[in-house]
Tab-separated table of C-alpha atoms in Angstrom:
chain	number	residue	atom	x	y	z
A	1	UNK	CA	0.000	0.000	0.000
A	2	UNK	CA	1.360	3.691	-0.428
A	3	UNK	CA	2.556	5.644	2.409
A	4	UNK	CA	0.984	8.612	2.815
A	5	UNK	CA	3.274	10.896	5.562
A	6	UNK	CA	4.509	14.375	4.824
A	7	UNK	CA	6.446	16.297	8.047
A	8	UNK	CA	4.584	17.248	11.332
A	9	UNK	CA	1.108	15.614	9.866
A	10	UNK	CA	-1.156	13.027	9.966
A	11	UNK	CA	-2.831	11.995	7.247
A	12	UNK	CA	-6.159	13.004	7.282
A	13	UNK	CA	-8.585	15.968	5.159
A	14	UNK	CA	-7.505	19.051	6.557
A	15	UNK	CA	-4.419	18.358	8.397
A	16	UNK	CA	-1.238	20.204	7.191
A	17	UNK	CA	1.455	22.121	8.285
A	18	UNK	CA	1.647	26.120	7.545
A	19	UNK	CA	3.941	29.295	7.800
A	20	UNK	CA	3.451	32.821	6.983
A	21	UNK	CA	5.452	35.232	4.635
A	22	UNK	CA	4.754	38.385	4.671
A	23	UNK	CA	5.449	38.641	0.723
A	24	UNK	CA	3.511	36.044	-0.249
A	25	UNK	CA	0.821	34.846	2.759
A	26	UNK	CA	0.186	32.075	4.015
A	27	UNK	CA	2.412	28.071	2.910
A	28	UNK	CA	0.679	25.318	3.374
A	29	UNK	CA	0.757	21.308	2.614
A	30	UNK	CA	-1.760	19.438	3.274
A	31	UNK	CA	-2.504	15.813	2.512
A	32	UNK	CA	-5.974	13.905	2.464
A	33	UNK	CA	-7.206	10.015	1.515
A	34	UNK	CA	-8.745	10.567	-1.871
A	35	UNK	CA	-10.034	6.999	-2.912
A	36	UNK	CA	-8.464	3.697	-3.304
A	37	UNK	CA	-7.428	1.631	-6.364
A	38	UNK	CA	-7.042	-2.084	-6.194
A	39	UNK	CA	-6.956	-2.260	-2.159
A	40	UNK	CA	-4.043	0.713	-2.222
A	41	UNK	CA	-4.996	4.187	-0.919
A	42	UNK	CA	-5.011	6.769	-3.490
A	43	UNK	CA	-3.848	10.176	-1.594
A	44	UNK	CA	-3.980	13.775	-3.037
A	45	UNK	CA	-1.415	16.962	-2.014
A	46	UNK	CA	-2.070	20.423	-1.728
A	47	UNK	CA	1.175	22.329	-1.776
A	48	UNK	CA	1.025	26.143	-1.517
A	49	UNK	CA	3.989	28.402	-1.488
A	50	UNK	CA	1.269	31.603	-0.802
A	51	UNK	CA	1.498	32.744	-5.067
A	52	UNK	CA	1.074	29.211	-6.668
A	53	UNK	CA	-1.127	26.342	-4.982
A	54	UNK	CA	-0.523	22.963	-6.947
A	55	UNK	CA	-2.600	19.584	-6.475
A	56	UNK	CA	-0.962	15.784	-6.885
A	57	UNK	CA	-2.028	12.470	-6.198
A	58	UNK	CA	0.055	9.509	-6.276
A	59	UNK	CA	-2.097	7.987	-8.412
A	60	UNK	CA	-0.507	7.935	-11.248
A	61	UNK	CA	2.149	10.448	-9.841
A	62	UNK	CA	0.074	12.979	-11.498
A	63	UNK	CA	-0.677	16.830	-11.522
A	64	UNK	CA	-4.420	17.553	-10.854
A	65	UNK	CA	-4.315	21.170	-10.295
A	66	UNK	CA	-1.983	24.161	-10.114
A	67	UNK	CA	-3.163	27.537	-9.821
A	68	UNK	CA	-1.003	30.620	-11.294
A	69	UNK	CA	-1.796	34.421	-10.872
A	70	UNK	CA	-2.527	36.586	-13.697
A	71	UNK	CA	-1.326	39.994	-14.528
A	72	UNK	CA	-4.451	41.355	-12.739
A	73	UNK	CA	-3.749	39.345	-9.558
A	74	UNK	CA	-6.177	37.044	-11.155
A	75	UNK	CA	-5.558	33.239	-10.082
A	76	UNK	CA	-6.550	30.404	-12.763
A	77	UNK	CA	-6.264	26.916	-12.693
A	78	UNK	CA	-3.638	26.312	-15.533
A	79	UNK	CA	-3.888	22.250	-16.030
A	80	UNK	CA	-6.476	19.957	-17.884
A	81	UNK	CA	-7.839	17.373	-15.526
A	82	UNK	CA	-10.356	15.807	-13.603
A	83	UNK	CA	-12.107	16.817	-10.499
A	84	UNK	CA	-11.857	13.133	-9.073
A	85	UNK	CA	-9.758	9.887	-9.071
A	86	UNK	CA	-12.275	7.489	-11.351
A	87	UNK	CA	-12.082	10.619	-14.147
A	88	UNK	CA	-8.039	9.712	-13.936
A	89	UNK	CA	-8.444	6.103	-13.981
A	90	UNK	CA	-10.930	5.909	-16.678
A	91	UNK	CA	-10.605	8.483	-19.196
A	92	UNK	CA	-7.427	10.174	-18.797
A	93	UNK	CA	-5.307	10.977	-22.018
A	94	UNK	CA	-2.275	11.438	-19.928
A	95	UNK	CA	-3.451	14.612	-18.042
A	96	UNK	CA	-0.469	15.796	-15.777
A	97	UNK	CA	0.973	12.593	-14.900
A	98	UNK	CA	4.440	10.964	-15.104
A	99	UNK	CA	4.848	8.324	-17.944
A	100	UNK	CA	6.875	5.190	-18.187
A	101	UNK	CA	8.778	2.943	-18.506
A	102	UNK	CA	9.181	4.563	-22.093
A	103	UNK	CA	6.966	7.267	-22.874
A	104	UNK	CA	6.490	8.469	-26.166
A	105	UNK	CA	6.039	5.596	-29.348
A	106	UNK	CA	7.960	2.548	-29.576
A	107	UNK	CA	7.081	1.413	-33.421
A	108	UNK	CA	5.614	-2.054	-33.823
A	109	UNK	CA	5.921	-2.576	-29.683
A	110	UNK	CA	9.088	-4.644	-30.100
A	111	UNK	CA	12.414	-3.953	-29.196
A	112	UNK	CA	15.727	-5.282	-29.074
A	113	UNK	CA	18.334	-4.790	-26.009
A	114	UNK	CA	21.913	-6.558	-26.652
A	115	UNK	CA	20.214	-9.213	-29.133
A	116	UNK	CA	17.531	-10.408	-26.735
A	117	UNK	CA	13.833	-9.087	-28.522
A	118	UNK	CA	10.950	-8.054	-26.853
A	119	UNK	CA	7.435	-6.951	-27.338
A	120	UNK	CA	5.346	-4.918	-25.641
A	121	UNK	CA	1.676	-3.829	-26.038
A	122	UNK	CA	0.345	-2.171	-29.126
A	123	UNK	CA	-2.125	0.184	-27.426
A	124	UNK	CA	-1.652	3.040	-30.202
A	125	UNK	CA	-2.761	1.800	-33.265
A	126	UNK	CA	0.331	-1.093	-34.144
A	127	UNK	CA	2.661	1.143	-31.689
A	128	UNK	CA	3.313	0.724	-28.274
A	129	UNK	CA	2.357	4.227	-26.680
A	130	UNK	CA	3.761	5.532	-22.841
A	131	UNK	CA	4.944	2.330	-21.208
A	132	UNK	CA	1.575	0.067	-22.331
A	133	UNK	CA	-1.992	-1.040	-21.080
A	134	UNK	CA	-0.961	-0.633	-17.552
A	135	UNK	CA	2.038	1.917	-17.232
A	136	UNK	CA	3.401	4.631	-14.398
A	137	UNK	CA	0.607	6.567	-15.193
A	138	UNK	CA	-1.988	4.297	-14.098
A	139	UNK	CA	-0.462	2.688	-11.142
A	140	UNK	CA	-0.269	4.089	-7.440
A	141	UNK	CA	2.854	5.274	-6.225
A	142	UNK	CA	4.491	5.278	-2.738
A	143	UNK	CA	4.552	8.871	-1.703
A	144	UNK	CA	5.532	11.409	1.292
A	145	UNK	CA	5.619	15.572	0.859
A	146	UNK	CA	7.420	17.254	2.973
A	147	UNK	CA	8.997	20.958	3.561
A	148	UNK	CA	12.657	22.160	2.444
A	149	UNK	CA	14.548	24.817	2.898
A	150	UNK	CA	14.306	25.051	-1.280
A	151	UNK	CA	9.880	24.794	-1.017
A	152	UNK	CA	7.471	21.686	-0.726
A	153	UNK	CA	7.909	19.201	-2.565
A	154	UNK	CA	6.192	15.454	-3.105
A	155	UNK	CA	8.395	12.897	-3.525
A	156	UNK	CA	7.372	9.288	-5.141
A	157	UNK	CA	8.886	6.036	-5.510
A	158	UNK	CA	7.665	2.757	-7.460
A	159	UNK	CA	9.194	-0.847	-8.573
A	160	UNK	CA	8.596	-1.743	-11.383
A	161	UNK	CA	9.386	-5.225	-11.587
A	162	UNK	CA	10.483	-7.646	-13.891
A	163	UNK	CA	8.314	-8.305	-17.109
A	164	UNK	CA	5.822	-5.612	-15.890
A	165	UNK	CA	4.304	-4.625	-19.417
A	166	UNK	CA	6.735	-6.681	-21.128
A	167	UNK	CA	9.674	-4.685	-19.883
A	168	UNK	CA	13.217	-6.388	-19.073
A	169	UNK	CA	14.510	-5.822	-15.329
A	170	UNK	CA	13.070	-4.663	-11.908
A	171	UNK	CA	13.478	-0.553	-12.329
A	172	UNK	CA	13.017	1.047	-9.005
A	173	UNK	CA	11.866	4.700	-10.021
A	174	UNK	CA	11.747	7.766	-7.949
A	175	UNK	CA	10.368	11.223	-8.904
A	176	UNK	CA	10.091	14.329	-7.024
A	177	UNK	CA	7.637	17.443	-7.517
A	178	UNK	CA	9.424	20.469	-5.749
A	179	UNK	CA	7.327	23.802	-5.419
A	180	UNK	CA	10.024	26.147	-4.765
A	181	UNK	CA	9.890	29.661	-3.322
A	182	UNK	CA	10.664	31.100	-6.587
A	183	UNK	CA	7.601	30.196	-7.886
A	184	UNK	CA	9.193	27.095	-9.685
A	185	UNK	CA	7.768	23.639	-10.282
A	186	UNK	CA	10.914	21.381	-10.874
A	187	UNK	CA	10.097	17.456	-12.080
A	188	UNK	CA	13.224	15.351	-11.015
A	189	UNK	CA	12.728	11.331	-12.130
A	190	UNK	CA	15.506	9.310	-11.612
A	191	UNK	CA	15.714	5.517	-11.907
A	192	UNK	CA	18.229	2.338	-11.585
A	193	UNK	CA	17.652	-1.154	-12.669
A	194	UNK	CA	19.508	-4.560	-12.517
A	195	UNK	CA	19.078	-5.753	-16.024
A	196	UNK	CA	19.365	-3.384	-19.342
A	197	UNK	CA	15.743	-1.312	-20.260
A	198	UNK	CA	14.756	1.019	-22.095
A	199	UNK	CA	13.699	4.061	-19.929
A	200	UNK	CA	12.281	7.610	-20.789
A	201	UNK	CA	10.537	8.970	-18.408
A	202	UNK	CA	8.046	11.823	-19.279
A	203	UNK	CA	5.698	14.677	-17.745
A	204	UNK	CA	2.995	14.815	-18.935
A	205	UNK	CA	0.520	18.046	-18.134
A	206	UNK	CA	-1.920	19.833	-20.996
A	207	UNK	CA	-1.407	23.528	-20.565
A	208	UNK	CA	-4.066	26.288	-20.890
A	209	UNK	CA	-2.389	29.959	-19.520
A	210	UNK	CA	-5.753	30.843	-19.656
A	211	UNK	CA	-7.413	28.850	-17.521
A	212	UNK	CA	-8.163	25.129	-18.221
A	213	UNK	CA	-11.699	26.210	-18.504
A	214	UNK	CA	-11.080	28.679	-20.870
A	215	UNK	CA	-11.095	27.552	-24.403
A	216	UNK	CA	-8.749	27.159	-27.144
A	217	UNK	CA	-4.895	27.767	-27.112
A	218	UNK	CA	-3.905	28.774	-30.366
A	219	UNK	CA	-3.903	32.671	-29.746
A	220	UNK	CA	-1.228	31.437	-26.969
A	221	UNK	CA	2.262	32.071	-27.980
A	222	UNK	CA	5.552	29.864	-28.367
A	223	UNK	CA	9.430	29.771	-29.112
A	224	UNK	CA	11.040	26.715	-28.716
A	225	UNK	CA	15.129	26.568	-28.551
A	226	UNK	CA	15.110	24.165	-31.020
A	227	UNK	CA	16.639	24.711	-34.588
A	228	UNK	CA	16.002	20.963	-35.686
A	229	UNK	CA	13.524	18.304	-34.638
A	230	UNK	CA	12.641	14.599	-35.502
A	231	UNK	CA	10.063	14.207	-38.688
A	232	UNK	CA	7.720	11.388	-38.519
A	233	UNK	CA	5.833	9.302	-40.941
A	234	UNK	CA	2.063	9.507	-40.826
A	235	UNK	CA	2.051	7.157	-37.454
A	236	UNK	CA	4.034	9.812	-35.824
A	237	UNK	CA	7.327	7.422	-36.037
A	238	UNK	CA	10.284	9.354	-36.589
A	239	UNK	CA	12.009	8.502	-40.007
A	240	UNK	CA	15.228	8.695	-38.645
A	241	UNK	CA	16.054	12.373	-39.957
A	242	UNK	CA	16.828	15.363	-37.961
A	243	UNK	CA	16.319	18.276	-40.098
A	244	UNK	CA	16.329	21.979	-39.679
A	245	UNK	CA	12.985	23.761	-38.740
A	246	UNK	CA	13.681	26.609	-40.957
A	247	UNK	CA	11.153	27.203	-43.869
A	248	UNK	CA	8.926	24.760	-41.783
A	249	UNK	CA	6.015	25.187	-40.295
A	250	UNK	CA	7.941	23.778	-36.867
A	251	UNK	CA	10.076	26.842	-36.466
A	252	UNK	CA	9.414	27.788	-33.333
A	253	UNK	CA	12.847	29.904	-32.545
A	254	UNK	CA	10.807	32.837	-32.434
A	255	UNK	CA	7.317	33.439	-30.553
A	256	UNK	CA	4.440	32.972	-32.624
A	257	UNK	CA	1.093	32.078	-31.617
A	258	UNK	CA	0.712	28.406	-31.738
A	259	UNK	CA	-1.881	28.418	-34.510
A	260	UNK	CA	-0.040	30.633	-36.853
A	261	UNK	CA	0.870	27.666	-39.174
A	262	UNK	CA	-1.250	25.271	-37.833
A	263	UNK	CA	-3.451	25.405	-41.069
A	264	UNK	CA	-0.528	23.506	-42.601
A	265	UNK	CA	-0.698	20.360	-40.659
A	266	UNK	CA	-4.271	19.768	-41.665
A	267	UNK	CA	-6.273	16.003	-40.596
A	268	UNK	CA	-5.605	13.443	-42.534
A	269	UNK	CA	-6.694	9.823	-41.805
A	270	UNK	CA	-6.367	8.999	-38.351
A	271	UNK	CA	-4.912	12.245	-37.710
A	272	UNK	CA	-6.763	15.271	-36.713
A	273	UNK	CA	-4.567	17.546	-37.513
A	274	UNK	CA	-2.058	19.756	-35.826
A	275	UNK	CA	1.330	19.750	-33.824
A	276	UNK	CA	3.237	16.304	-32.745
A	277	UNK	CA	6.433	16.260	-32.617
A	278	UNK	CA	9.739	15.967	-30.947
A	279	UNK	CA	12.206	18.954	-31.661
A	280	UNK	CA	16.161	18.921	-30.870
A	281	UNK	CA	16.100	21.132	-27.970
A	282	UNK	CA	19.531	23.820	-28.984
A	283	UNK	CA	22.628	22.922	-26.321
A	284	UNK	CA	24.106	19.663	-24.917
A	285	UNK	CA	22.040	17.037	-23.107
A	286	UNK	CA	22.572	16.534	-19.700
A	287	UNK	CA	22.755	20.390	-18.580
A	288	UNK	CA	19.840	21.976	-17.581
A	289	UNK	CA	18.886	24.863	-20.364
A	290	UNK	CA	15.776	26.386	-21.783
A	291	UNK	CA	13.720	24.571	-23.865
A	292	UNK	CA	10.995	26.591	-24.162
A	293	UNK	CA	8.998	29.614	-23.478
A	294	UNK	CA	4.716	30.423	-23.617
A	295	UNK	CA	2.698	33.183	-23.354
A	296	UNK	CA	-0.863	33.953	-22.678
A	297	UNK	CA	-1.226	37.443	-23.913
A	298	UNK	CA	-4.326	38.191	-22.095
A	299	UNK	CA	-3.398	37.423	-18.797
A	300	UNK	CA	0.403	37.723	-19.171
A	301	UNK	CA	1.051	33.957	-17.445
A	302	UNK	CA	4.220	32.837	-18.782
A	303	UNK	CA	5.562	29.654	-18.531
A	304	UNK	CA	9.296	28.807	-19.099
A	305	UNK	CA	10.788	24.881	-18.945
A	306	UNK	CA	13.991	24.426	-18.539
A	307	UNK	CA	15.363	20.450	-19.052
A	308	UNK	CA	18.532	18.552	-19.495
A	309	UNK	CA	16.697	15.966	-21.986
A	310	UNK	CA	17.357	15.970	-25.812
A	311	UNK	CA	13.902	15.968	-26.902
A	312	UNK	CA	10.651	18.398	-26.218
A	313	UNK	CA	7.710	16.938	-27.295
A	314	UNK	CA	5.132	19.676	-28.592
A	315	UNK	CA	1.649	18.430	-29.149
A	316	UNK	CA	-1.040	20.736	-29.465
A	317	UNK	CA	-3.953	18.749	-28.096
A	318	UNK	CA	-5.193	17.066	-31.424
A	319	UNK	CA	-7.340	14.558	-30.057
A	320	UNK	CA	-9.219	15.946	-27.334
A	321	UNK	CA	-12.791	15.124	-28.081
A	322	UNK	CA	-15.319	16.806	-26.058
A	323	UNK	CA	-13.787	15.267	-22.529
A	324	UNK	CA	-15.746	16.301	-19.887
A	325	UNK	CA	-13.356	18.087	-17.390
A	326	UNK	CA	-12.980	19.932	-14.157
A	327	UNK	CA	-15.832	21.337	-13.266
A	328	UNK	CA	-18.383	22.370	-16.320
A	329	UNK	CA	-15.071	22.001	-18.453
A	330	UNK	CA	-14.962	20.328	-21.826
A	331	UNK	CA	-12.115	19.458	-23.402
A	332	UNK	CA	-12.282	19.655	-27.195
A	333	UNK	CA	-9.472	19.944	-30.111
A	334	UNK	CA	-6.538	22.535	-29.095
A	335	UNK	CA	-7.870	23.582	-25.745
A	336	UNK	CA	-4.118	22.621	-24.210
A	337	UNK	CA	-1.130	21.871	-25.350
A	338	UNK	CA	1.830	19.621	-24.305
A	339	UNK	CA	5.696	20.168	-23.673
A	340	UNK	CA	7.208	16.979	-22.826
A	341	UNK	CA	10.470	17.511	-21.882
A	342	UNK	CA	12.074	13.752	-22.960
A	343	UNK	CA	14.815	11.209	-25.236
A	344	UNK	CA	13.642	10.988	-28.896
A	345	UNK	CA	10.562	9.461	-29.835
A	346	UNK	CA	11.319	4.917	-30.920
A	347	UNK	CA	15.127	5.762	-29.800
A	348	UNK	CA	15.415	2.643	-29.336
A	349	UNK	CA	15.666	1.618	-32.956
A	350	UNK	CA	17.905	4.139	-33.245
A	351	UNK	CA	20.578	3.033	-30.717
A	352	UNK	CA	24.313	4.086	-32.354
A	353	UNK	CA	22.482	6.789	-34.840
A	354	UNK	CA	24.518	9.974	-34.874
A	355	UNK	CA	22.348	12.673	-32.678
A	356	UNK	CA	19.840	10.136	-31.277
A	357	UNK	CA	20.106	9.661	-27.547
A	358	UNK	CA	20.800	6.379	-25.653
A	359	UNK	CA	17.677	5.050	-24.098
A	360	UNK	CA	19.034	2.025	-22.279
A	361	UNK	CA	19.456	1.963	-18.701
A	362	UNK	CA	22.073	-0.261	-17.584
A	363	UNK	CA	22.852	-1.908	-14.481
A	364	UNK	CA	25.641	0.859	-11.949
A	365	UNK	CA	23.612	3.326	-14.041
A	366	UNK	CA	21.247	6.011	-12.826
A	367	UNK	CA	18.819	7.607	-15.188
A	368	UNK	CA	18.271	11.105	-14.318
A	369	UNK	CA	15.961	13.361	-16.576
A	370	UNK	CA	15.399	17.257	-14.270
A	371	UNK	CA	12.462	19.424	-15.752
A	372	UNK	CA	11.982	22.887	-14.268
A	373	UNK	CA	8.198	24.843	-14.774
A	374	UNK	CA	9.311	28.887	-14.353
A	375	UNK	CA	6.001	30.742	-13.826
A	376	UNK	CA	5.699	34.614	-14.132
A	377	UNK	CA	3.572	37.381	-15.241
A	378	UNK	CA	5.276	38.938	-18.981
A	379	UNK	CA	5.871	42.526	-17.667
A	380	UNK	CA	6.940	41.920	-14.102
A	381	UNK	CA	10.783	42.347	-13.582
């Protein structure tokens, strides 16, 4: 069962721990029971640093809600979700949660790791699609928050053991939410494992600046340090190539609003339409840099992420479908986007290709992938 403990508290609705600033008001975490899922207790977080107030559950290790003042002074609720654990558990397209063992596609669902071949569930069309039927998304963490001298942070562990969606290896996985003082949300996942995997762990929240509630996104603005990224064939595989974004309706290096060229990634098939794809974030992996920059021009929310990953996946909420939401909220096409900070998209049949990163964990290894959410309003200092 998860543990549910965060400092000076017992679990229970209500019970917390708080302090005062006189800049900001009153901190507070507080932790309650909110449902169970196959005999484990599901709980849910409330971390507030007195500007930002952010909601997880372990379920899923997953974002439910994080509110972010406006310009105005205005506070909005900046995530797609669900107002309770069954909307998570039964029609969730990823909403704020953390995604594994491989997130992203894996074409075919079969892999190879030192000659040994492996398959894995095909639970996105012939593709396996963010670690299977049953990955980190819809299991329930172990989980304890907790106050630092840095902010509050949450901080999750799982096994995942041997075989567990047709992965190789037990991988014992930790990741850690930290709120900060600075009005930061940093994402740290690390992971170890005693036989070699495949591992690339993803965030995964849908972004409205707006408001979740608010509508569409495409009047929202982008720039993405990235002056190549990873084309895919019309199953969203990559082919291989990394080519330049110039000329293409990808280039992102300056801001633009997000459906500025959308026009030219129009439905076809399957495909509704719009932006999914992995860009070459500018810089070397494994040191923490920008990756990306958006804008809400009406209520001057900005949100800045920072990662030391290769990849950003930018997808532009294609497939949302009328999915009823937080409160009278429906989701439909483009009302959030996704920046999923990450290793290439099927790296692993690209193991040894020049400019594609190494997905396989190893045994004396540590995975580490750091994320960091900057949230501020466009004309403050």
């Amino acid at each position: 069962m998860a543990l549910l403990t965060f400092a000076a508290a017992t679990l229970g609705s209500g019970c917390g721990t708080t302090m005062t600033n006189k800049d900001r008001g009153e901190t507070r975490i507080d932790a309650e029971e909110w449902g169970e899922v196959d005999g484990e207790r599901v709980g849910l977080y409330t971390l507030d640093n007195g500007r930002i107030r952010l909601k997880f559950t372990d379920y899923g290790a997953t974002v439910t809600e994080l509110h972010v003042p406006g310009k105005d002074g205005t506070t909005a609720d900046i995530v797609l979700g669900f107002d309770d654990l069954e909307g998570y558990r039964s029609r969730s397209p990823y909403f704020g949660c953390t995604v594994g063992r491989v997130g992203n596609r894996i074409a075919n669902g079969r892999f190879s790791v030192d000659g040994t071949a492996y398959e894995v569930a095909q639970n996105n069309g012939p593709h396996h699609l963010h670690g299977g039927v049953k990955g980190f998304d819809k299991v329930v963490w172990n989980s304890e928050a907790r106050e630092t001298s840095a902010g509050q942070e949450v901080h999750c562990w799982y096994r995942s053991k041997d075989g567990e969606e047709g992965y190789p290896g037990n991988l014992e996985v930790e990741v850690t939410y930290l709120l900060t003082n600075d009005d930061e949300l940093w994402v740290v996942l690390r992971a170890t494992t005693d036989r070699a995997t495949p591992v690339n762990l993803v965030h995964h929240s849908y972004w409205n600046l707006a408001g979740h509630d608010s509508g569409g996104v495409l009047g929202q603005t982008l720039r993405l340090a990235a002056e190549r990224y990873t084309p895919g064939d019309a199953t969203l595989i990559p082919t291989g190539a990394i080519d330049p974004v110039s000329g293409t309706p990808f280039d992102f290096r300056r801001s633009k609003a997000i459906g500025t060229d959308i026009g030219q990634l129009p439905a076809h098939g399957a495909d509704p339409g719009g932006y999914d794809v992995n860009f070459v974030i500018d810089g070397e992996p494994g040191t923490l840099r920008r990756a990306a920059r958006a804008v809400d021009p009406a209520s001057g929310r900005v949100l800045e992420i920072l990662s030391d990953q290769a990849g950003i996946q930018f997808y532009s909420g294609n497939f949302l479908d009328g999915i009823d939401g937080k409160g009278d909220a429906v989701y439909g096409k483009h009302d959030g986007f996704c920046l999923e900070t990450q290793a290439f998209p099927d790296a692993i049949h690209q193991v040894g290709t020049r400019g594609w990163p190494n997905v396989i964990l190893r045994p004396g290894e540590t995975y580490q992938h750091v994320m960091v959410h900057r949230f501020y309003v466009a004309d403050s200092p």
